[in-house]
XYZ file of C-alpha atoms in Angstrom:
753
model
C 24.057 15.405 32.594
C 27.112 14.524 30.030
C 29.827 17.157 30.580
C 29.585 19.059 27.384
C 33.047 18.878 26.308
C 32.948 14.826 26.194
C 29.623 15.373 23.779
C 30.448 14.529 20.230
C 29.252 17.941 18.033
C 28.796 15.760 14.690
C 25.202 15.421 15.233
C 24.562 19.269 16.605
C 24.443 21.055 13.132
C 21.941 18.514 11.939
C 19.573 18.887 15.278
C 19.988 22.721 14.817
C 18.607 22.389 11.365
C 15.516 20.341 12.660
C 15.004 23.239 14.756
C 15.038 26.062 11.960
C 12.838 23.466 9.870
C 10.299 23.388 12.827
C 10.129 27.048 13.030
C 9.899 27.858 9.143
C 7.277 25.239 9.001
C 5.304 26.666 12.143
C 5.678 30.266 10.596
C 4.502 29.141 6.818
C 1.297 27.298 8.880
C 0.496 30.804 11.008
C 0.897 33.032 8.233
C -0.690 30.926 5.619
C 2.226 31.501 3.033
C 0.939 29.751 -0.357
C 2.786 26.878 -1.576
C 5.634 27.330 1.271
C 2.994 25.944 3.717
C 2.125 23.131 1.849
C 5.756 21.862 1.100
C 7.190 22.515 4.412
C 3.980 20.897 5.812
C 4.264 17.901 4.258
C 7.752 17.317 4.523
C 8.148 17.888 8.184
C 5.437 15.618 8.996
C 6.325 12.800 6.753
C 10.112 12.983 7.579
C 11.052 15.109 10.826
C 9.174 12.941 13.909
C 10.727 9.454 12.157
C 14.144 11.064 11.650
C 14.147 11.887 15.399
C 13.287 8.520 16.676
C 15.934 6.920 14.350
C 18.278 9.566 15.778
C 17.071 8.514 19.578
C 17.752 4.766 18.588
C 21.218 5.282 17.514
C 20.557 3.892 13.941
C 22.536 6.816 11.755
C 24.763 4.049 10.291
C 21.988 2.403 8.433
C 22.196 3.276 4.522
C 20.517 6.227 3.564
C 17.572 4.267 1.526
C 16.852 2.529 4.847
C 16.903 5.979 6.731
C 14.549 7.235 4.375
C 12.025 4.261 4.502
C 12.014 4.049 8.310
C 11.607 7.911 8.547
C 8.566 8.135 6.539
C 7.135 4.986 8.176
C 7.880 6.371 11.599
C 6.401 9.871 10.754
C 3.591 8.821 9.843
C 2.987 6.358 12.518
C 3.538 9.139 15.176
C 1.150 11.204 13.333
C -1.540 8.632 13.841
C -0.804 7.916 17.442
C 0.189 11.293 18.677
C -3.005 12.284 17.121
C -4.869 9.896 18.952
C -3.493 10.701 22.354
C -4.300 14.210 22.100
C -7.969 13.174 21.026
C -8.039 11.229 23.895
C -6.548 13.418 26.631
C -7.405 17.296 25.840
C -11.317 16.633 26.337
C -10.406 15.446 29.773
C -9.053 19.042 30.796
C -12.248 20.684 28.911
C -10.956 21.080 25.280
C -12.984 19.329 22.797
C -11.501 20.001 19.399
C -8.088 18.745 19.955
C -7.652 18.105 16.303
C -7.964 21.946 15.269
C -5.145 23.602 13.729
C -3.858 25.537 16.392
C -3.764 22.516 18.988
C -2.189 20.258 16.445
C 0.176 23.024 15.608
C 1.366 23.744 19.414
C 1.071 19.995 20.465
C 3.202 18.610 17.589
C 5.909 21.341 18.033
C 6.223 20.417 21.589
C 6.605 16.710 20.726
C 9.394 17.651 18.008
C 11.217 19.816 20.603
C 11.036 16.905 23.186
C 12.123 14.315 20.638
C 14.930 16.797 19.361
C 16.301 17.065 23.102
C 16.328 13.049 23.953
C 18.397 12.740 20.494
C 20.929 15.530 21.884
C 20.842 13.964 25.148
C 21.516 10.313 23.462
C 24.926 11.601 22.078
C 24.441 10.087 18.745
C 28.076 10.039 17.576
C 27.286 10.010 13.998
C 25.281 12.315 11.806
C 22.136 11.362 10.604
C 22.818 12.507 6.905
C 26.366 12.999 5.368
C 27.010 14.943 2.459
C 28.221 11.739 0.992
C 25.032 10.008 0.781
C 24.099 12.556 -2.310
C 27.429 12.771 -4.133
C 26.872 11.183 -7.470
C 29.307 11.017 -10.463
C 28.538 12.254 -13.778
C 27.692 8.686 -15.056
C 25.275 8.145 -12.292
C 23.700 11.587 -12.886
C 23.290 10.557 -16.365
C 21.474 7.334 -15.402
C 19.117 9.541 -13.267
C 18.000 12.089 -16.197
C 15.133 9.884 -17.780
C 13.640 8.657 -14.573
C 13.408 12.290 -13.029
C 11.434 13.266 -16.121
C 9.002 10.411 -15.505
C 6.898 12.960 -12.801
C 6.880 15.815 -15.206
C 5.822 13.628 -18.012
C 3.144 12.259 -16.154
C 1.700 15.450 -14.948
C 2.076 17.213 -18.413
C 0.388 13.932 -20.010
C -2.384 14.181 -17.384
C -3.263 17.769 -18.044
C -2.909 17.153 -21.903
C -5.726 14.168 -21.006
C -7.905 16.360 -18.831
C -8.266 19.226 -20.982
C -8.342 17.504 -24.635
C -8.540 13.796 -24.017
C -5.597 13.416 -25.683
C -3.240 10.459 -24.228
C -0.373 10.550 -26.407
C 1.881 11.652 -23.645
C 0.795 9.273 -21.206
C 1.004 6.567 -23.870
C 4.615 7.440 -24.749
C 5.499 7.481 -20.715
C 4.317 3.729 -20.364
C 6.405 3.061 -23.239
C 9.142 4.880 -21.725
C 9.351 3.504 -18.442
C 9.781 -0.265 -19.400
C 12.186 0.738 -22.370
C 14.438 2.793 -19.805
C 14.266 -0.311 -17.172
C 15.233 -2.587 -20.425
C 18.574 0.076 -21.122
C 19.172 -0.115 -17.265
C 18.982 -4.071 -17.661
C 21.714 -4.234 -20.989
C 23.632 -1.331 -18.738
C 23.326 -2.765 -15.390
C 27.143 -3.773 -15.159
C 27.831 -0.310 -15.415
C 25.127 1.469 -12.773
C 26.228 1.709 -9.456
C 24.152 0.904 -6.561
C 23.530 4.810 -5.765
C 21.280 5.118 -8.663
C 18.601 2.486 -8.270
C 16.521 3.823 -4.867
C 16.393 7.507 -6.446
C 15.248 5.680 -10.223
C 12.583 3.404 -7.906
C 11.225 6.271 -6.220
C 10.665 8.506 -9.024
C 9.157 6.004 -10.717
C 6.747 5.242 -8.085
C 5.911 8.878 -7.639
C 5.133 9.043 -11.302
C 2.595 5.937 -11.615
C 0.793 6.694 -8.422
C 0.061 10.093 -9.093
C -1.511 9.545 -12.323
C -4.997 8.397 -11.155
C -4.764 11.306 -8.461
C -4.368 13.922 -11.102
C -6.999 12.330 -13.763
C -10.025 14.428 -11.866
C -10.679 17.446 -9.497
C -12.453 14.935 -7.319
C -12.327 12.106 -5.504
C -11.288 8.973 -7.549
C -12.689 5.243 -6.812
C -15.716 3.722 -4.707
C -14.604 2.996 -1.169
C -12.416 6.266 -1.217
C -15.881 8.314 -1.338
C -16.754 7.037 1.907
C -13.156 7.076 3.171
C -13.138 10.875 2.228
C -16.237 11.509 4.274
C -14.897 10.209 7.418
C -11.853 12.707 7.075
C -13.991 15.380 6.329
C -16.272 14.636 9.509
C -12.853 14.582 11.476
C -11.791 17.490 10.313
C -14.735 19.699 10.609
C -15.447 18.458 14.414
C -11.646 18.792 15.224
C -11.779 15.340 16.849
C -12.058 12.018 16.222
C -15.316 9.434 17.269
C -17.243 6.735 15.951
C -19.399 7.937 13.257
C -21.578 5.601 11.684
C -20.877 2.310 13.716
C -19.129 1.251 10.233
C -15.458 -0.690 10.247
C -13.951 2.493 8.649
C -14.250 3.994 12.169
C -11.097 2.017 12.900
C -8.921 3.374 10.186
C -6.872 6.160 11.618
C -5.411 6.302 8.312
C -8.023 8.017 6.628
C -9.621 10.221 9.955
C -7.048 11.254 11.893
C -3.711 11.380 9.641
C -5.184 13.107 6.796
C -6.688 15.748 9.314
C -3.135 16.350 10.578
C -1.884 16.884 7.431
C -4.823 19.021 6.306
C -4.509 21.247 9.277
C -0.765 21.799 8.569
C -0.880 21.875 4.905
C -4.494 24.009 4.299
C -5.081 22.899 0.754
C -8.315 21.676 -1.007
C -9.491 18.777 0.758
C -10.163 16.627 -2.398
C -7.012 17.426 -3.710
C -4.980 16.545 -0.207
C -6.691 13.034 -0.142
C -6.205 12.066 -3.612
C -2.293 13.338 -3.608
C -1.328 12.506 0.318
C -1.421 8.819 -0.037
C 0.034 8.446 -3.732
C 2.950 10.265 -2.366
C 3.476 8.002 0.786
C 2.986 4.652 -0.828
C 5.299 5.611 -3.281
C 8.186 4.793 -0.482
C 6.739 1.271 -0.422
C 8.703 0.039 -3.811
C 11.953 1.117 -1.889
C 10.822 -1.172 0.886
C 10.402 -4.054 -1.733
C 13.964 -3.273 -2.787
C 15.337 -3.352 0.271
C 13.625 -6.832 1.234
C 14.491 -8.133 -1.996
C 18.628 -7.004 -1.375
C 18.317 -9.957 1.533
C 19.205 -12.175 -1.349
C 19.330 -10.299 -4.894
C 21.807 -7.972 -6.376
C 20.835 -4.312 -6.011
C 19.525 -4.403 -10.277
C 17.814 -7.797 -9.793
C 16.048 -6.018 -6.784
C 15.256 -3.062 -8.899
C 13.352 -5.383 -11.097
C 11.590 -6.962 -8.012
C 10.286 -3.309 -7.225
C 9.036 -2.862 -10.622
C 6.933 -6.079 -10.649
C 5.729 -4.753 -7.552
C 4.771 -1.106 -9.253
C 3.154 -3.059 -11.900
C 0.435 -4.318 -9.906
C -3.073 -2.840 -10.178
C -3.505 -1.996 -6.502
C -0.165 0.150 -6.692
C -1.392 1.942 -9.818
C -4.980 2.629 -8.488
C -3.591 3.966 -4.929
C -5.596 6.906 -4.891
C -8.848 4.875 -5.028
C -7.379 2.340 -1.740
C -6.486 4.832 0.673
C -6.474 2.864 3.836
C -5.350 -0.322 2.256
C -2.408 1.039 0.527
C -0.905 2.707 4.172
C -1.717 -0.786 5.770
C 0.269 -2.697 2.788
C 3.426 -0.003 3.778
C 3.222 -0.797 7.273
C 3.310 -4.746 6.599
C 6.336 -4.262 4.534
C 8.017 -2.551 7.025
C 7.077 -4.785 9.471
C 8.604 -7.530 7.645
C 11.946 -5.326 6.530
C 12.707 -4.661 10.033
C 11.982 -8.326 11.550
C 14.349 -9.748 9.321
C 16.766 -6.639 9.418
C 20.434 -7.766 10.412
C 21.852 -4.569 11.457
C 19.286 -3.647 13.947
C 19.700 -4.255 17.654
C 17.476 -6.547 19.339
C 15.735 -4.009 20.975
C 15.341 -1.196 18.141
C 13.703 -4.342 16.169
C 11.472 -5.105 18.556
C 10.607 -1.400 19.302
C 10.262 -0.691 15.597
C 8.069 -4.235 14.609
C 5.792 -3.074 17.219
C 5.330 0.091 16.073
C 4.684 -0.628 12.404
C 2.782 -3.338 13.272
C 0.400 -1.391 15.623
C 0.279 0.894 12.785
C -1.097 -1.542 10.175
C -3.691 -2.331 12.748
C -5.307 0.657 13.055
C -5.146 1.760 9.174
C -6.751 -1.164 7.731
C -8.799 -4.388 9.490
C -8.378 -7.044 6.602
C -4.708 -5.974 5.869
C -4.068 -6.598 9.850
C -5.799 -10.021 9.896
C -3.707 -11.071 6.853
C -0.638 -10.045 8.833
C -1.810 -12.197 11.763
C -2.345 -14.921 9.479
C 1.103 -14.843 7.564
C 2.909 -14.382 11.448
C 0.680 -17.411 12.784
C 1.674 -19.618 9.833
C 5.049 -18.588 9.888
C 5.625 -19.224 13.688
C 3.932 -22.906 12.991
C 6.401 -23.641 10.416
C 9.474 -22.355 12.275
C 7.898 -24.278 15.134
C 7.674 -27.588 13.403
C 11.421 -27.473 11.499
C 12.729 -26.274 14.522
C 11.543 -29.500 16.625
C 12.644 -31.435 13.610
C 16.431 -29.894 13.971
C 16.203 -31.052 17.658
C 15.047 -34.421 17.391
C 17.959 -35.202 14.613
C 20.240 -33.379 16.812
C 19.390 -35.506 19.716
C 19.651 -38.566 17.735
C 22.821 -37.987 16.057
C 24.327 -37.397 19.373
C 25.706 -34.417 18.728
C 24.074 -31.162 20.402
C 25.833 -27.821 18.638
C 24.684 -24.394 20.135
C 24.695 -22.696 17.131
C 23.107 -24.635 14.414
C 23.684 -22.599 10.660
C 21.307 -23.440 8.255
C 22.328 -21.455 5.341
C 21.690 -22.388 2.067
C 23.779 -21.735 -0.741
C 21.966 -21.262 -3.889
C 24.130 -23.281 -6.183
C 21.795 -22.900 -9.259
C 22.571 -19.145 -9.132
C 25.947 -18.807 -8.168
C 27.640 -18.346 -11.843
C 25.767 -15.541 -12.292
C 27.807 -12.677 -10.276
C 25.620 -10.054 -10.869
C 22.409 -11.313 -9.838
C 23.452 -12.171 -6.367
C 24.846 -10.959 -2.819
C 25.379 -12.526 0.092
C 22.751 -12.963 2.704
C 23.658 -12.459 6.220
C 24.379 -15.744 7.914
C 21.281 -16.485 9.984
C 20.945 -19.490 12.385
C 17.857 -21.467 12.873
C 18.089 -22.474 16.603
C 15.842 -24.991 18.641
C 12.849 -23.991 20.328
C 14.415 -23.181 23.325
C 16.452 -20.497 21.574
C 14.778 -17.216 20.586
C 13.593 -16.920 17.050
C 12.242 -13.611 15.050
C 8.853 -15.065 14.946
C 7.947 -16.180 18.399
C 5.133 -16.996 20.619
C 5.673 -13.808 22.209
C 5.464 -11.740 19.115
C 2.206 -13.502 18.474
C 0.816 -12.538 21.806
C 1.509 -8.939 21.467
C 0.219 -9.048 17.749
C -3.190 -10.469 19.119
C -3.083 -8.320 22.247
C -2.929 -5.444 20.167
C -5.686 -6.668 17.278
C -7.804 -7.342 20.019
C -7.564 -3.967 21.982
C -8.375 -1.688 18.995
C -11.032 -3.949 17.561
C -12.592 -5.637 20.294
C -12.712 -3.035 22.429
C -12.722 0.160 20.580
C -14.267 -0.960 17.329
C -16.467 -3.693 17.789
C -18.037 -3.873 14.612
C -14.518 -4.864 12.736
C -14.309 -7.616 15.695
C -17.404 -9.100 14.686
C -16.733 -9.042 10.843
C -13.653 -10.870 11.226
C -15.394 -13.440 13.576
C -17.996 -13.894 10.556
C -15.127 -14.105 8.143
C -13.683 -17.004 9.895
C -17.009 -18.589 10.398
C -18.230 -18.509 7.284
C -15.002 -19.681 5.765
C -15.027 -22.693 7.645
C -18.779 -23.359 6.057
C -17.462 -22.593 2.537
C -15.145 -25.807 2.563
C -18.223 -27.593 1.041
C -18.448 -24.964 -1.697
C -14.539 -25.817 -2.760
C -15.472 -27.261 -6.080
C -17.887 -24.382 -6.568
C -16.167 -22.348 -9.149
C -18.961 -19.794 -9.054
C -18.774 -19.444 -5.345
C -15.506 -17.896 -5.140
C -14.836 -14.031 -5.551
C -15.196 -12.337 -8.719
C -11.232 -11.711 -8.776
C -10.563 -15.567 -7.880
C -12.854 -16.495 -10.637
C -11.440 -14.410 -13.014
C -7.787 -15.146 -12.157
C -9.162 -18.668 -12.711
C -9.750 -18.198 -16.093
C -13.279 -18.782 -15.968
C -15.067 -17.599 -18.665
C -11.692 -16.543 -20.278
C -12.983 -18.219 -23.758
C -15.522 -15.571 -24.217
C -13.300 -12.552 -23.323
C -11.611 -10.117 -26.313
C -8.118 -10.381 -26.933
C -6.455 -7.824 -24.633
C -8.068 -9.497 -21.710
C -6.626 -12.884 -22.635
C -3.444 -11.590 -23.104
C -3.691 -10.063 -19.633
C -4.610 -13.439 -18.878
C -1.514 -14.996 -20.290
C 1.017 -12.621 -18.771
C -0.320 -12.426 -15.440
C -0.247 -16.293 -15.120
C 3.376 -16.314 -16.658
C 4.273 -13.868 -13.691
C 2.642 -16.102 -11.059
C 4.280 -19.215 -12.768
C 7.558 -17.741 -12.414
C 7.102 -16.521 -8.940
C 5.999 -20.337 -7.788
C 8.916 -21.764 -9.858
C 11.220 -19.237 -7.511
C 9.239 -20.376 -4.097
C 9.380 -24.060 -5.129
C 13.119 -24.079 -6.363
C 14.221 -22.390 -2.996
C 12.320 -24.926 -0.941
C 13.451 -27.618 -2.919
C 17.364 -26.721 -3.220
C 17.343 -25.861 0.786
C 15.812 -29.398 1.526
C 18.171 -31.095 -0.489
C 21.145 -28.929 0.848
C 20.267 -29.395 4.605
C 17.983 -32.067 4.869
C 16.890 -30.380 8.114
C 19.741 -32.066 9.882
C 21.808 -29.705 12.484
C 24.850 -29.964 10.420
C 26.002 -26.798 8.537
C 25.905 -27.054 4.680
C 29.654 -25.215 4.049
C 30.111 -23.879 0.655
C 32.272 -25.802 -1.971
C 33.960 -22.950 -3.019
C 35.611 -19.745 -1.812
C 33.527 -17.788 -3.486
C 30.705 -15.366 -2.856
C 27.521 -17.385 -2.425
C 23.694 -16.869 -2.023
C 22.005 -18.012 1.375
C 18.752 -18.297 2.376
C 17.791 -18.638 6.056
C 14.671 -21.073 6.980
C 13.017 -18.151 8.712
C 12.491 -15.897 5.828
C 11.591 -18.887 3.800
C 9.130 -19.980 5.913
C 7.580 -16.681 5.855
C 7.849 -16.822 2.013
C 5.508 -20.129 2.449
C 3.396 -18.738 4.601
C 2.586 -15.795 2.202
C 2.156 -18.321 -0.310
C -0.428 -20.155 1.847
C -2.299 -17.238 2.500
C -2.498 -16.650 -1.222
C -3.764 -20.271 -1.962
C -6.331 -20.008 1.080
C -8.103 -17.948 -1.286
C -8.574 -20.662 -4.029
C -9.166 -23.342 -1.754
C -11.599 -21.602 0.489
C -14.263 -19.501 -1.780
C -15.601 -16.992 0.891
C -12.162 -15.685 1.704
C -12.063 -13.485 -0.938
C -15.693 -12.317 -1.533
C -15.765 -9.554 0.843
C -11.962 -8.379 0.267
C -10.365 -7.906 -3.092
C -7.739 -10.714 -3.613
C -5.619 -7.937 -5.853
C -4.885 -6.527 -2.656
C -3.899 -9.619 -0.733
C -1.782 -10.383 -3.687
C -0.149 -7.041 -3.782
C -0.011 -7.074 0.195
C 2.200 -10.386 -0.101
C 4.291 -9.432 -2.839
C 6.208 -6.781 -0.480
C 7.880 -10.205 0.426
C 7.109 -12.652 -2.639
C 8.224 -10.088 -5.663
C 11.906 -11.136 -5.279
C 10.800 -14.889 -6.088
C 9.477 -13.763 -9.307
C 13.166 -12.658 -10.372
C 14.359 -15.964 -8.996
C 11.976 -17.977 -10.939
C 12.807 -15.978 -13.944
C 16.370 -16.423 -13.449
C 16.264 -20.176 -12.952
C 13.907 -20.643 -15.902
C 16.494 -18.751 -17.891
C 19.294 -21.069 -16.549
C 17.356 -24.063 -17.575
C 17.046 -22.700 -21.165
C 20.817 -21.696 -21.086
C 20.040 -18.214 -21.834
C 23.401 -16.463 -21.208
C 21.698 -13.179 -19.965
C 19.015 -13.929 -17.173
C 17.307 -10.792 -16.818
C 15.491 -11.634 -20.625
C 13.286 -13.774 -18.939
C 12.698 -11.445 -16.460
C 11.819 -8.473 -19.114
C 9.797 -11.028 -21.279
C 7.111 -11.516 -18.745
C 7.645 -8.221 -16.897
C 7.330 -5.749 -19.648
C 3.771 -7.354 -21.191
C 2.191 -7.724 -17.764
C 3.231 -3.864 -17.153
C 1.852 -3.078 -20.552
C -1.363 -4.837 -19.631
C -1.982 -3.463 -16.050
C -1.365 0.352 -17.062
C -3.902 -0.326 -20.240
C -1.742 -0.012 -23.157
C -2.686 -3.234 -24.487
C -5.729 -2.446 -24.620
C -5.285 0.591 -26.140
C -3.522 -1.030 -28.827
C -6.738 -2.791 -29.550
C -8.950 0.034 -29.073
C -10.461 -1.016 -25.948
C -11.124 1.531 -23.307
C -9.994 -0.041 -20.172
C -7.996 2.111 -17.917
C -9.592 5.482 -16.680
C -6.049 6.913 -17.262
C -5.993 7.038 -20.779
C -10.035 6.945 -21.404
C -13.154 9.015 -20.660
C -14.924 6.037 -21.452
C -15.538 2.421 -20.272
C -16.585 0.809 -17.226
C -13.673 2.031 -15.061
C -14.342 5.583 -16.116
C -18.132 5.151 -15.863
C -17.814 3.723 -12.423
C -14.827 5.762 -10.524
C -14.905 9.056 -11.852
C -16.966 12.275 -10.562
C -18.127 14.801 -13.279
C -18.421 18.351 -11.939
C -21.996 18.356 -12.544
C -22.297 15.465 -10.121
C -20.648 17.200 -7.316
C -22.854 20.012 -8.139
C -25.765 18.193 -7.771
C -24.921 16.632 -4.494
C -24.122 20.021 -3.041
C -27.276 21.384 -4.072
C -29.364 18.283 -2.678
C -27.556 18.921 0.165
C -28.630 22.111 1.053
C -32.481 21.323 0.031
C -32.979 18.331 1.634
C -33.270 17.314 5.614
C -31.348 14.730 7.436
C -34.695 12.757 7.458
C -35.118 12.485 3.735
C -34.537 9.196 2.054
C -32.635 10.096 -1.035
C -32.933 7.132 -3.791
C -29.629 6.570 -6.047
C -28.222 3.932 -8.189
C -25.925 1.636 -7.026
C -22.822 3.977 -7.389
C -24.664 6.985 -6.957
C -24.123 7.060 -3.256
C -20.804 7.454 -3.257
C -21.058 11.193 -5.066
C -23.362 12.028 -2.543
C -21.314 10.954 0.518
C -18.120 12.621 -0.954
C -19.336 15.571 -2.852
C -22.792 16.337 -0.675
C -21.390 14.819 2.903
C -24.832 12.818 2.879
C -24.095 9.730 4.814
C -26.947 7.719 3.821
C -28.596 7.462 0.344
C -30.581 5.168 -0.410
C -29.514 2.461 -3.301
C -33.184 1.908 -4.510
C -33.021 -1.974 -4.704
C -36.748 -2.015 -4.718
C -37.174 -0.138 -7.713
C -34.197 -1.600 -9.694
C -34.035 -5.036 -8.702
C -37.753 -5.594 -7.824
C -39.219 -3.486 -10.310
C -41.459 -1.960 -7.737
C -42.762 1.849 -7.910
C -41.086 4.355 -5.528
C -43.208 7.647 -4.899
C -41.402 9.068 -1.941
C -38.311 11.133 -1.046
C -35.751 12.280 -3.792
C -34.258 10.529 -6.800
C -30.654 11.412 -7.509
C -29.389 10.687 -11.158
C -25.431 10.855 -11.772
C -23.725 12.109 -15.367
C -23.824 8.514 -16.280
C -27.362 7.726 -15.681
C -28.354 11.251 -17.346
C -26.138 10.843 -20.567
C -26.750 6.901 -21.012
C -30.305 6.658 -20.009
C -29.106 3.069 -17.816
C -29.103 2.576 -14.013
C -26.340 0.042 -12.389
C -27.958 -2.513 -10.229
C -26.270 -4.116 -7.069
C -23.866 -6.344 -9.610
C -22.731 -3.030 -11.729
C -25.272 -4.382 -14.362
C -26.984 -1.834 -16.801
C -30.178 -1.421 -16.155
C -32.620 0.708 -19.016
C -34.011 3.857 -17.354
C -37.340 3.502 -19.369
C -38.114 0.456 -17.458
C -38.631 2.767 -14.353
C -40.611 5.604 -15.519
C -43.368 4.497 -13.287
C -41.552 5.908 -10.331
C -40.847 9.029 -12.163
C -44.458 9.702 -13.309
C -45.736 11.264 -10.259
C -42.437 13.388 -9.691
C -41.051 16.585 -10.221
C -37.704 17.536 -11.680
C -36.645 19.861 -9.574
C -32.789 20.162 -10.417
C -30.778 19.553 -14.047
C -27.647 20.959 -14.813
C -27.025 18.853 -17.786
C -25.431 15.965 -16.426
C -27.024 15.223 -13.200
C -30.787 15.481 -11.718
C -32.785 15.561 -8.988
C -36.576 14.380 -8.582
C -38.909 14.729 -6.081
């Protein structure tokens, strides 16, 4: 042990604070102190484990924003994997409820003490947080007043909306947010870099919480089943395969919320709705940090706003497992290309985040694997070209600097910052994405999906097989996923004005993104020609440099998106907007670069104008504001009508009827309902196997056995939804009700037997 006099005391006060934090959290949990238990429990689990790991890795010299997002990602990873560890370990010693509150409290406290001891013995010479990190001058504070008000406006507006159906505050919020970013754009030369991270985080928290606060119940479709898996894990105090379902493999919806609920002890539906938005709110900060690799802080903030404007981001509460996995995907890319990390820290963090993505969501993991595979192939091809040209030129240089100077943007001194100079070496030199990297990912994926949950592995194999067969359907637009067909403009002529506007501005943003990627590729090719000779800057001014490995990653992400168009089957079982949101964590910067390049071509002096011209209408479309202007009820955040509301919103009457039916029926009884009635039964009544009565609705056959559950939409509108989510008149199926008795009716939901 190191002599005490030789140990640097600078980190000791911070570690002492961690101990006090641990004691306060444990006490509030055991004493069940309202509010304090929830606040301390969430903060402790979300920050402390990750902070201690970073401390152990001597990463305290990173900037505060980097430490924050890494701490959150590592903490969530620790909660999942440590929960899995004790879930497997404790039963060996006869303890069958390892995920019970007392077990988790003691186990995580011991883990925290162990990590704190390691951090202390590692003798970290730098404090993790310094007071200077939070010092802002008067000007900086004034810039943050408005964004700090966004979450409060969102909460107030949603309370008003839920109580009176008045969306005026929410509509004002959706105007104020783009107006504020426009103001920041105009004043960006006066805005310091320290303003952007809190501005982005505050905006993200506001936008993700809106849907979560829209109802007292779960919101969405798949999220109802996700919530059921969480409930079963929490009640059983043990994680195991429940339904032989792909969701069994997603620790993000089972062990993760179970640990948080054990510490926080709050209404389970509220925890499940609010937890994921709060965690995913850090993802725009990761996008911001990735974008800062080659953009100024201001333009990186616009890239993060573009990411926040995506429908998947706004619907976080309805996509629990997906959003957690996307966060880990973004963190994996961030650490892989971070120049301030040691090789050991980079490899360790990359493995942790990749493994966390794998156990969070299967489809996101397959996309991660595809991106890494394409990146490795691209780098390998380019490396061999470089090696061949180096040999033929007769000069072999050990350090082949292939940085690219973006001359087209060098005249905008505020737009660009210097990228750390990278080297692309021949294949015998280690690269960021190597064959060993791929083998590690494949090994983790095979272990988790082939050995732990075979259902997901079989689904992946079937998906690849069906995608190969779908090559022949390339020209058949109707064979593509619904979202892909809509994105291609199929049937747009019959749509209303707001849908046409959203289509136009969506494709405008995509066009600018493509321009950004293509211009970067073309300029890189012209500047370097895939030769071994470095490309010296023609001027001594600060210039922008894009390394070929990151460019290859960009092309890999673009190829994944293009695959969904080329091969129709790919996005039939996985929403393409989720894939777009996932790769946009990397590609968002190129939307900004494409807009800036377009502004330069049009000789527009203030290049941010083109970014805003595309981004603000797009934001207004995805949030539903344009639809409101045309009196078209699309967003359930702003309306209590429309398809989105009818599908995803659970009424109190539906919940009450589901609870009653759970008590009335036996596990062997068949319960028939329409296409979306099952989502209410599984989340509200914990009835895992309701039967969608395809026989009655789609085949028009009489059903005279079991129960029939009618949800609010069925009762109030007199229609049922078929498997295509199309409305069918209830009067067409009266024969199935003729010999039944109405045994439950609360004015908004019915049960027939």
